Short mmCIF file of C-alpha atoms and ligand atoms in Angstrom, two decimals:
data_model
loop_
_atom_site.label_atom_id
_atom_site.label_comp_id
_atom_site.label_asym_id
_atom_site.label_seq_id
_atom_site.Cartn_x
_atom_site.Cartn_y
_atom_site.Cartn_z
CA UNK I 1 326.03 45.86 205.36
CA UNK I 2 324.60 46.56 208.37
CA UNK I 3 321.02 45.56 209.19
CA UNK I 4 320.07 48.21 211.77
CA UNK I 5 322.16 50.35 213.74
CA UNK I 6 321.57 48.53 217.01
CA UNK I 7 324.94 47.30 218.07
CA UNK I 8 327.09 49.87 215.90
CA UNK I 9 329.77 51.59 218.33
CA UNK I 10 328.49 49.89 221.48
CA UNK I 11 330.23 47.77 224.26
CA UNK I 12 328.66 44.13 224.33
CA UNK I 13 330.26 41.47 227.62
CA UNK I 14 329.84 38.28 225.97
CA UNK I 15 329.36 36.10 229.32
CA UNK I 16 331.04 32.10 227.81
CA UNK I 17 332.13 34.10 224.87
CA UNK I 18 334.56 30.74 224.02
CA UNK I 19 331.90 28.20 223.66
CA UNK I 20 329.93 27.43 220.78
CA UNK I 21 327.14 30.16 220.97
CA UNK I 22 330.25 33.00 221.97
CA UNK I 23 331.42 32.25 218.56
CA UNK I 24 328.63 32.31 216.58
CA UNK I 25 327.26 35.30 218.09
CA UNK I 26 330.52 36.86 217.87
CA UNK I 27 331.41 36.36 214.30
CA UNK I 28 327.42 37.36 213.31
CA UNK I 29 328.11 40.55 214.67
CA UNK I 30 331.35 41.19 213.63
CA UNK I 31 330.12 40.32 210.17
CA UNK I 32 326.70 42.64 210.81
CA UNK I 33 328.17 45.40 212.82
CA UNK I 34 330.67 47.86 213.78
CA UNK I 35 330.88 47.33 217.67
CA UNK I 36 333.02 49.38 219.36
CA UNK I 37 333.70 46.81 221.86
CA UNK I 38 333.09 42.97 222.54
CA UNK I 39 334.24 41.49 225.77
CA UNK I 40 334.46 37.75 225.86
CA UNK I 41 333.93 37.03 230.04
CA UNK I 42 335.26 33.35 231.03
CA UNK I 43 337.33 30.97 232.61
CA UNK I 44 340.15 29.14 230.22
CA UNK I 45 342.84 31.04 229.40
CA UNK I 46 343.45 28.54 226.49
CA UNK I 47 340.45 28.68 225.01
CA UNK I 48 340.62 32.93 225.19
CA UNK I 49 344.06 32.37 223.71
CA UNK I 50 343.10 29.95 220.62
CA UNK I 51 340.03 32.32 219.67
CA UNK I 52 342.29 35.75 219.68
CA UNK I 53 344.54 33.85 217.52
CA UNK I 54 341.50 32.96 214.86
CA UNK I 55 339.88 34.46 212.23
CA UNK I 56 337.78 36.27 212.13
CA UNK I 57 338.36 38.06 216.00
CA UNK I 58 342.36 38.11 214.86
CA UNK I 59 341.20 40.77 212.51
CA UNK I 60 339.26 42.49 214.58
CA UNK I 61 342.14 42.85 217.51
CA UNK I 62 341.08 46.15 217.92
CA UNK I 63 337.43 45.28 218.72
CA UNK I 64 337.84 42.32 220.83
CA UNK I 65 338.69 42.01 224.50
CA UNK I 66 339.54 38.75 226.48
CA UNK I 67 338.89 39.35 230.20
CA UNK I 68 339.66 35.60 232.20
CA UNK I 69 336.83 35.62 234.82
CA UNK I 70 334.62 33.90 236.46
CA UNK I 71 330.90 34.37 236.56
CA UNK I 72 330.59 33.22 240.27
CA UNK I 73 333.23 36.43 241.14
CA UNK I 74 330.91 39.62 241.12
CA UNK I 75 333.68 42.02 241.78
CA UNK I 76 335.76 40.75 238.19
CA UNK I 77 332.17 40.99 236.94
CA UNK I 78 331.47 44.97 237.89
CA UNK I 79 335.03 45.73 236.36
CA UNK I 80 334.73 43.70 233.52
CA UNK I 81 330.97 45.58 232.76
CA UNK I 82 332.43 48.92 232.91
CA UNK I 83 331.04 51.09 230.37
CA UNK I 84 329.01 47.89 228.79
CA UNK I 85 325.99 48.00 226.66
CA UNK I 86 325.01 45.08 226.31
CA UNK I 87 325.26 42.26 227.87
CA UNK I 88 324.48 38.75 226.74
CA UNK I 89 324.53 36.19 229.52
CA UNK I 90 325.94 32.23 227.83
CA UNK I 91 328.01 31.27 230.31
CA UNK I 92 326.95 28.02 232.27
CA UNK I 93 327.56 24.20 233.24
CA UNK I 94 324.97 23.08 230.81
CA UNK I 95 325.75 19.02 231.09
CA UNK I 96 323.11 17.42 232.40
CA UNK I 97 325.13 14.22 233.93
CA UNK I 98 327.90 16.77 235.39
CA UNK I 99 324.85 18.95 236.91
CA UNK I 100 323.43 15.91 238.71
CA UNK I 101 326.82 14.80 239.48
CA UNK I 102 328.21 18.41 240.84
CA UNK I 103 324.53 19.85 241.96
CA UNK I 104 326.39 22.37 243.76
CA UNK I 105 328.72 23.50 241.26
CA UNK I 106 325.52 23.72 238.83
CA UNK I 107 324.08 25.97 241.63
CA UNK I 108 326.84 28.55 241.65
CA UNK I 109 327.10 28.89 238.26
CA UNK I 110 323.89 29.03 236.97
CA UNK I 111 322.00 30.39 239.78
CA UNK I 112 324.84 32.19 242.02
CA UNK I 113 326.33 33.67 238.43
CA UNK I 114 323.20 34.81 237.33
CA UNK I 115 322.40 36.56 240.37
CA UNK I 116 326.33 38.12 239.57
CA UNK I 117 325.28 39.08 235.99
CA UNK I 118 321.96 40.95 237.51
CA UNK I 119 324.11 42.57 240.05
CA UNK I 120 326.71 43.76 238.24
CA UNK I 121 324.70 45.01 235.01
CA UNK I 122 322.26 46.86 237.56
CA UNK I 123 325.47 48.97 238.95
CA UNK I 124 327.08 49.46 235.61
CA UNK I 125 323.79 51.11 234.31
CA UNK I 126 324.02 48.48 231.28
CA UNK I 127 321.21 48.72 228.98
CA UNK I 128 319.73 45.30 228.17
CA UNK I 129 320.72 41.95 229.30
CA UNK I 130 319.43 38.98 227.37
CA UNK I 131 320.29 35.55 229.10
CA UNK I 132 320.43 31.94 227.46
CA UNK I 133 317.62 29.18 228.54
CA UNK I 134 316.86 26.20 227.36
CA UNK I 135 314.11 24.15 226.65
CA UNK I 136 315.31 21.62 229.67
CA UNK I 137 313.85 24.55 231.85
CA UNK I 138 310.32 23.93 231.12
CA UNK I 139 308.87 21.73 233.43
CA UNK I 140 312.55 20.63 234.40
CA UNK I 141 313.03 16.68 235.66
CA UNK I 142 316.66 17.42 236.27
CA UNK I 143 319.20 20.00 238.10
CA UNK I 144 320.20 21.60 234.72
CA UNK I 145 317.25 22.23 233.98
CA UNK I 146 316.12 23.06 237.50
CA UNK I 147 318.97 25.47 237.91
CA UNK I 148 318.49 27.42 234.27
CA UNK I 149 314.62 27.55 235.51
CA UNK I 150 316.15 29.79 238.65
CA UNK I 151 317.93 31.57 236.64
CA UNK I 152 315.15 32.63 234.13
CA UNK I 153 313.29 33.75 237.18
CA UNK I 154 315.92 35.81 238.34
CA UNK I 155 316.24 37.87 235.15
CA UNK I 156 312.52 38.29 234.81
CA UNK I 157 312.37 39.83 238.61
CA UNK I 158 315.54 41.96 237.84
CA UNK I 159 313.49 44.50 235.53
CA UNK I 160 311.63 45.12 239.25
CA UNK I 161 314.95 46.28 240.23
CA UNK I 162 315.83 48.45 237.18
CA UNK I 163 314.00 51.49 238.99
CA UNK I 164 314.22 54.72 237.01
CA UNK I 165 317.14 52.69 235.49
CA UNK I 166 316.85 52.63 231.36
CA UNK I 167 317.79 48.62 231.79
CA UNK I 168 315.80 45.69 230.90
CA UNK I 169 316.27 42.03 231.26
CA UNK I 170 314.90 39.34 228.77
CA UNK I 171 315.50 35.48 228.02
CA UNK I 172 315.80 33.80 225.09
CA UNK I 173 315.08 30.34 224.86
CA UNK I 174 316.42 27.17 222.17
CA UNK I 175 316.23 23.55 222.02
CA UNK I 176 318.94 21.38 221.54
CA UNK I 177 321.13 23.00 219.23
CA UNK I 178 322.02 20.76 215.81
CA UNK I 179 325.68 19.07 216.15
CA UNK I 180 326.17 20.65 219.27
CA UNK I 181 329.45 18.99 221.92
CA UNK I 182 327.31 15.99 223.64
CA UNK I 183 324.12 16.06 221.52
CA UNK I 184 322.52 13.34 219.27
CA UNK I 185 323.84 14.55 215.94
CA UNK I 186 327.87 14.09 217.18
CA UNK I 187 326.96 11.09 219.24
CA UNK I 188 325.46 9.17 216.43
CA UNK I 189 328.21 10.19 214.06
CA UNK I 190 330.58 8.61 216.36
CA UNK I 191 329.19 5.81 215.95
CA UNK I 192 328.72 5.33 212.65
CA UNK I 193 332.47 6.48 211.88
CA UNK I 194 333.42 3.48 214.80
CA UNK I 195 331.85 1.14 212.19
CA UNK I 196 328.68 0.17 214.61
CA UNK I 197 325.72 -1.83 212.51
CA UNK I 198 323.35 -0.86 215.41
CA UNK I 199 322.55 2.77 216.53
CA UNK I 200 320.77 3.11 220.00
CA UNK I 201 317.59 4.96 220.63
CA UNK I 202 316.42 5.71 223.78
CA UNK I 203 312.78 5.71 222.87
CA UNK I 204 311.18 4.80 219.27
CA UNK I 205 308.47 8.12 220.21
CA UNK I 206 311.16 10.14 221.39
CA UNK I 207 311.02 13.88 219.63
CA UNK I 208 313.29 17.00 219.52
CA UNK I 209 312.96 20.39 218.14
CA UNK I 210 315.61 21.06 215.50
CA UNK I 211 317.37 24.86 215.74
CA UNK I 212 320.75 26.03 213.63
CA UNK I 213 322.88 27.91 216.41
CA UNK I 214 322.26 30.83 213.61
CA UNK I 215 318.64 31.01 214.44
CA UNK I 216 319.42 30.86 218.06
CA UNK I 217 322.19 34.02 217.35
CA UNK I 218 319.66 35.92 215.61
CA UNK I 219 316.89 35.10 218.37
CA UNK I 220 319.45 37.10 220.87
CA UNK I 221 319.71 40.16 218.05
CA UNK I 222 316.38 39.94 218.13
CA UNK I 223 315.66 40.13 221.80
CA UNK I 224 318.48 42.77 221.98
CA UNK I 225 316.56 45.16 219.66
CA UNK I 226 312.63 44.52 221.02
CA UNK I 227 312.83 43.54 224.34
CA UNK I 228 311.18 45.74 226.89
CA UNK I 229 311.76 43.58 229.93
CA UNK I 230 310.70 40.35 231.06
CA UNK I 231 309.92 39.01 227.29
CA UNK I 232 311.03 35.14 226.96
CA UNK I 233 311.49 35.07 222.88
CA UNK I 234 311.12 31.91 221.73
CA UNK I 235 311.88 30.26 218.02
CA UNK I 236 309.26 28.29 215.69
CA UNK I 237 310.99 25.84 214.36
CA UNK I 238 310.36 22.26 213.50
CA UNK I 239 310.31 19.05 215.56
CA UNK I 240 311.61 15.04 214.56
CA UNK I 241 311.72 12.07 215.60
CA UNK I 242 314.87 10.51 216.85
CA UNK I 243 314.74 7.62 215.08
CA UNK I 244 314.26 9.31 211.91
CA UNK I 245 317.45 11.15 212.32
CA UNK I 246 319.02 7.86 212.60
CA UNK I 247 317.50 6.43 209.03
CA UNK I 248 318.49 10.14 207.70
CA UNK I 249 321.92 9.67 208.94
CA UNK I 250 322.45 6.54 207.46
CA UNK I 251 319.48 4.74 205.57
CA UNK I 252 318.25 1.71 206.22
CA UNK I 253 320.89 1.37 209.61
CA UNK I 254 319.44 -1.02 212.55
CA UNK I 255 318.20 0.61 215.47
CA UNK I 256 317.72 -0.72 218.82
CA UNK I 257 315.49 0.64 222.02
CA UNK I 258 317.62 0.60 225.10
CA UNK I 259 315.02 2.65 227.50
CA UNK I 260 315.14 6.03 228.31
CA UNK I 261 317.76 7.76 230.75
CA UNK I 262 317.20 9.30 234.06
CA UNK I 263 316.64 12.92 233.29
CA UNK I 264 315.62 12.79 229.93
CA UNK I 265 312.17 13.53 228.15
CA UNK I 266 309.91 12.01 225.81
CA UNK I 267 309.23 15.42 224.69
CA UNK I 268 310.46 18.52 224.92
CA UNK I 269 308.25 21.69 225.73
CA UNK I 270 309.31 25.38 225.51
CA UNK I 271 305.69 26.84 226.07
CA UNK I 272 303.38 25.92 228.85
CA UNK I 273 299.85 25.56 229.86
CA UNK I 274 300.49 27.66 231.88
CA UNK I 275 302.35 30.50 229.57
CA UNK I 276 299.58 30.55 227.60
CA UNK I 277 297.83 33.77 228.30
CA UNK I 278 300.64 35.31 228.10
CA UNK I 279 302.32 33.99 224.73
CA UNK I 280 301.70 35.79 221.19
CA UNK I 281 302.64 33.88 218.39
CA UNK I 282 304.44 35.84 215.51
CA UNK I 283 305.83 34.20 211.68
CA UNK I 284 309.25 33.29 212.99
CA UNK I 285 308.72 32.84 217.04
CA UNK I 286 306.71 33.03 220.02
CA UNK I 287 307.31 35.61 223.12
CA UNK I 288 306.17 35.16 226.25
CA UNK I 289 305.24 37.91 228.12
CA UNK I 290 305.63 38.32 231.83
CA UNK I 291 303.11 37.75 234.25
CA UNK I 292 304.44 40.68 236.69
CA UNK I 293 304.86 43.81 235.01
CA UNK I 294 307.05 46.26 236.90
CA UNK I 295 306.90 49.18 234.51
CA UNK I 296 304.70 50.68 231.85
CA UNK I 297 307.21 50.31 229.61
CA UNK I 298 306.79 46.21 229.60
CA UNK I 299 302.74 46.76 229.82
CA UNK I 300 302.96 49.04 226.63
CA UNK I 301 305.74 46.31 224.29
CA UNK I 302 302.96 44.00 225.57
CA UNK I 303 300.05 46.06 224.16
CA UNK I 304 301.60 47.08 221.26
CA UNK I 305 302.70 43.41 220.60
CA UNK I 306 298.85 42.73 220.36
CA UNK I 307 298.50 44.54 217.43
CA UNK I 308 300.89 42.27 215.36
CA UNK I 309 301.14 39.04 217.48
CA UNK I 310 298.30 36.59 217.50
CA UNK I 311 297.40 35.18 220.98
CA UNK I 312 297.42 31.67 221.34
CA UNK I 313 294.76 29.30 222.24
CA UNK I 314 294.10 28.71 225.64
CA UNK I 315 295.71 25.36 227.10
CA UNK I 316 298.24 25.70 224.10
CA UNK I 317 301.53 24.13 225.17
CA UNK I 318 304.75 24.47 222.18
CA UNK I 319 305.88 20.40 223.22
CA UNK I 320 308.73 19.04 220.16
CA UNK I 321 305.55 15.61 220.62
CA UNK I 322 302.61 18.27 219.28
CA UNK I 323 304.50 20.69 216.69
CA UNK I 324 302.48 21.73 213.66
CA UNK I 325 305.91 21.55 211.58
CA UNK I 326 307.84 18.56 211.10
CA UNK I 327 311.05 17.18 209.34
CA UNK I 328 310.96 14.35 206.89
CA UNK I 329 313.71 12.16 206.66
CA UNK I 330 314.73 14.04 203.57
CA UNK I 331 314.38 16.88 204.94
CA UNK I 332 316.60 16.31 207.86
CA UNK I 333 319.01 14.35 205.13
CA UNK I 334 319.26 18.03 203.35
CA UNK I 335 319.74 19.85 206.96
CA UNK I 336 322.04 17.50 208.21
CA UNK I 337 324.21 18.85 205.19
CA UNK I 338 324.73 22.07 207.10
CA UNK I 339 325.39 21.08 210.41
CA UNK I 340 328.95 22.13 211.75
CA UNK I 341 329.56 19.93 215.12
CA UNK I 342 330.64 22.84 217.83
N1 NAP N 7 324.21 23.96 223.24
C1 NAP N 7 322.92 23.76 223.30
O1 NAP N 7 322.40 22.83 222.70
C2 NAP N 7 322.04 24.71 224.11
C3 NAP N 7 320.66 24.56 224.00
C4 NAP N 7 319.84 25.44 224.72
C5 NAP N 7 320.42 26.41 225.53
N2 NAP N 7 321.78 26.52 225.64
C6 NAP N 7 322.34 27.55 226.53
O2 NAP N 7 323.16 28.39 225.75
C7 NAP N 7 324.24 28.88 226.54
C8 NAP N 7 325.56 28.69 225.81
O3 NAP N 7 325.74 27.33 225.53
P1 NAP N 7 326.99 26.83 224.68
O4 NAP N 7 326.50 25.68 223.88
O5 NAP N 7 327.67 27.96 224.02
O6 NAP N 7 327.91 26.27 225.88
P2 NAP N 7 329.45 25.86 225.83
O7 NAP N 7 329.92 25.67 224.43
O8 NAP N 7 329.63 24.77 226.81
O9 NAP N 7 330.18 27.17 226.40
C9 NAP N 7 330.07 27.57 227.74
C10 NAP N 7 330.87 28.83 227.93
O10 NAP N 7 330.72 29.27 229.27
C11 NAP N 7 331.99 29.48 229.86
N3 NAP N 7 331.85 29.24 231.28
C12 NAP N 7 331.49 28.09 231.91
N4 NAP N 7 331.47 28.28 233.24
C13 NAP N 7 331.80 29.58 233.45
C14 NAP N 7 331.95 30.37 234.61
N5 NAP N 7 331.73 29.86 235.82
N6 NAP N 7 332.31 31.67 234.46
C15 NAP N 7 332.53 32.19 233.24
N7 NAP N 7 332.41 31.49 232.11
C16 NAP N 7 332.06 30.19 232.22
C17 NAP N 7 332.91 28.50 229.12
O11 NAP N 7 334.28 28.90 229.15
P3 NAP N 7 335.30 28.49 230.34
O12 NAP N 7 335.05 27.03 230.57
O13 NAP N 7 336.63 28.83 229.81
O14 NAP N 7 334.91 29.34 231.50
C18 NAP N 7 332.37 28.66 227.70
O15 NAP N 7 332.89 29.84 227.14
C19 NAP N 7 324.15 28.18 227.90
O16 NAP N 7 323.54 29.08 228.80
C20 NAP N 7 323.23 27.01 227.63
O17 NAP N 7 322.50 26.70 228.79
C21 NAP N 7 322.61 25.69 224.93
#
């Protein structure tokens, strides 16, 4: 059944509908829904034709649409939004080693594309764009991060552009997601399956936050329904400790510290100093509201957000190193369980 109405009989462009949050998202609201309409927007032909071929989207032929494009073309992007609803924006070289390597290529799709995504949604009077970030574009030390940072930007400052459009543009933002392709879960794994004695930590203090790609699917349902513009909706969820996930994987396996990489944090943080004043905190997540408000719709969400949300403390910063929640090694032992590598 249905939860709400939201997405029943519309046209939603999923933007890197073939990778691991396209399906997810896909299936939840195939499974939730009755869309009239989902467009998966990307590159490989082979990976369009393998998911058509799947349950469940074989089922649903009628519902699903595979348009090959390319986020950095803007014209195959104004053709493929055509009578879109919604539009939720995953596509992007998310890698950090092939970002640093390729800084260009990072550029055009993560800035360049977004930019395409704004453009086109603005002329094809779509009604709400939610784009993917990531926790690597807080503070970023590194080009992925640097470039999904632009990006946010640019999808905050499109709802200046919306004029007496009825469009708004919001974020949502996830950690690491558990057994995702080049994470820690997979990597270590690997390992163990290789027969190593030895697993290798980067740093003994290092910490993560821990999100199921589910929460992160119904983060974007959630932004899809409540945004008014300019919201960055953020999940509570709870933080570990690498090393732990290493005992949990395997208990009592050696560990050894082999320094930590160019790039990567200590910590990760997905609220700021900074964000503060403008961050409620609600039971499941935190939202961010934006600092310029271009119309009295965002002013009054923001208000009325008030009256539910509690405001956090000044100087509060949401950092994986100073969650209030944390996973035992049992407790990761249990989630690990669930995980499905992507
Ligand atoms: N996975 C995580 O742990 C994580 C954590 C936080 C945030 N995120 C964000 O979540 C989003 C989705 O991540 P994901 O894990 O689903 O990534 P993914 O599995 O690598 O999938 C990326 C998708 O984007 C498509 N794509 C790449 N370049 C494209 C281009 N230039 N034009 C059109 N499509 C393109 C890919 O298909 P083709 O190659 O066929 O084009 C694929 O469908 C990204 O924005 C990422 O930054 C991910």
């Amino acid at each position: 059944m249905a939860e709400t109405q939201l997405l029943d009989g519309k046209t939603i462009l999923v933007t890197g509908g073939t990778g691991s949050f396209g399906h997810q998202f896909i299936r939840y609201v195939l499974e939730h829904y009755q869309p009239k309409k989902i467009i998966v927007y990307s590159r490989d032909e082979y990976k369009q034709f393998v998911m058509s071929n799947e349950s469940p989207y074989r089922e649903y032929s009628k519902v699903m649409r595979f348009f090959i494009g390319d986020v950095r073309d803007k014209e195959r992007l104004e053709r493929a939004m055509e009578g879109v609803d919604y539009v939720v924006h995953a596509a992007a070289l998310k890698q950090v080693p092939a970002c640093e390597y390729n800084p260009a290529e990072a550029i055009k799709t993560n800035v360049h594309g977004a930019m395409n995504v704004i453009d086109a949604s603005l002329d094809q009077n779509v009604k709400k764009v939610v784009a993917l970030s990531t926790d690597k574009a807080v503070n970023p030390v590194n080009l992925y991060g640097g470039t999904k940072l632009v990006s946010d930007k640019l999808f905050i400052a499109a709802n200046a552009y919306a004029g007496d459009k009825d469009i708004s543009f919001s974020i949502v933002r996830y950690g690491n997601v558990a057994g995702s392709r080049g994470s820690v879960i997979p990597f270590f794994r690997n390992l163990l399956a290789k027969g190593e004695t030895e697993l290798p930590i980067t740093d003994y203090r290092m910490t993560r936050f821990w999100i199921s790609l589910e929460e992160g699917v119904k983060l974007v349902i959630k932004a899809l329904e409540e945004s008014a513009g300019g919201e960055t909706f953020i999940s509570r969820i709870p933080s570990f400790y690498v090393k732990d996930l290493a005992e949990a994987l395997q208990p009592g396996i050696a560990t050894k510290e082999t320094g930590i990489r160019p790039g990567e944090k200590l910590h990760e943080v997905m609220v700021t100093a900074e964000d503060a004043p403008n961050t409620l905190e609600f039971e499941k997540n935190y939202i961010v509201y934006p600092q310029m408000i271009f119309h009295e719709r965002q002013q009054a969400a923001f208000e009325a957000a008030k009256k539910i949300g509690r405001p956090v403390e000044d100087g509060f910063v949401y950092s994986s190193g100073t969650n209030s929640q944390w996973l035992s090694v049992d407790e990761i032992r249990t989630l690990l369980a669930t995980v499905e590598e992507h």
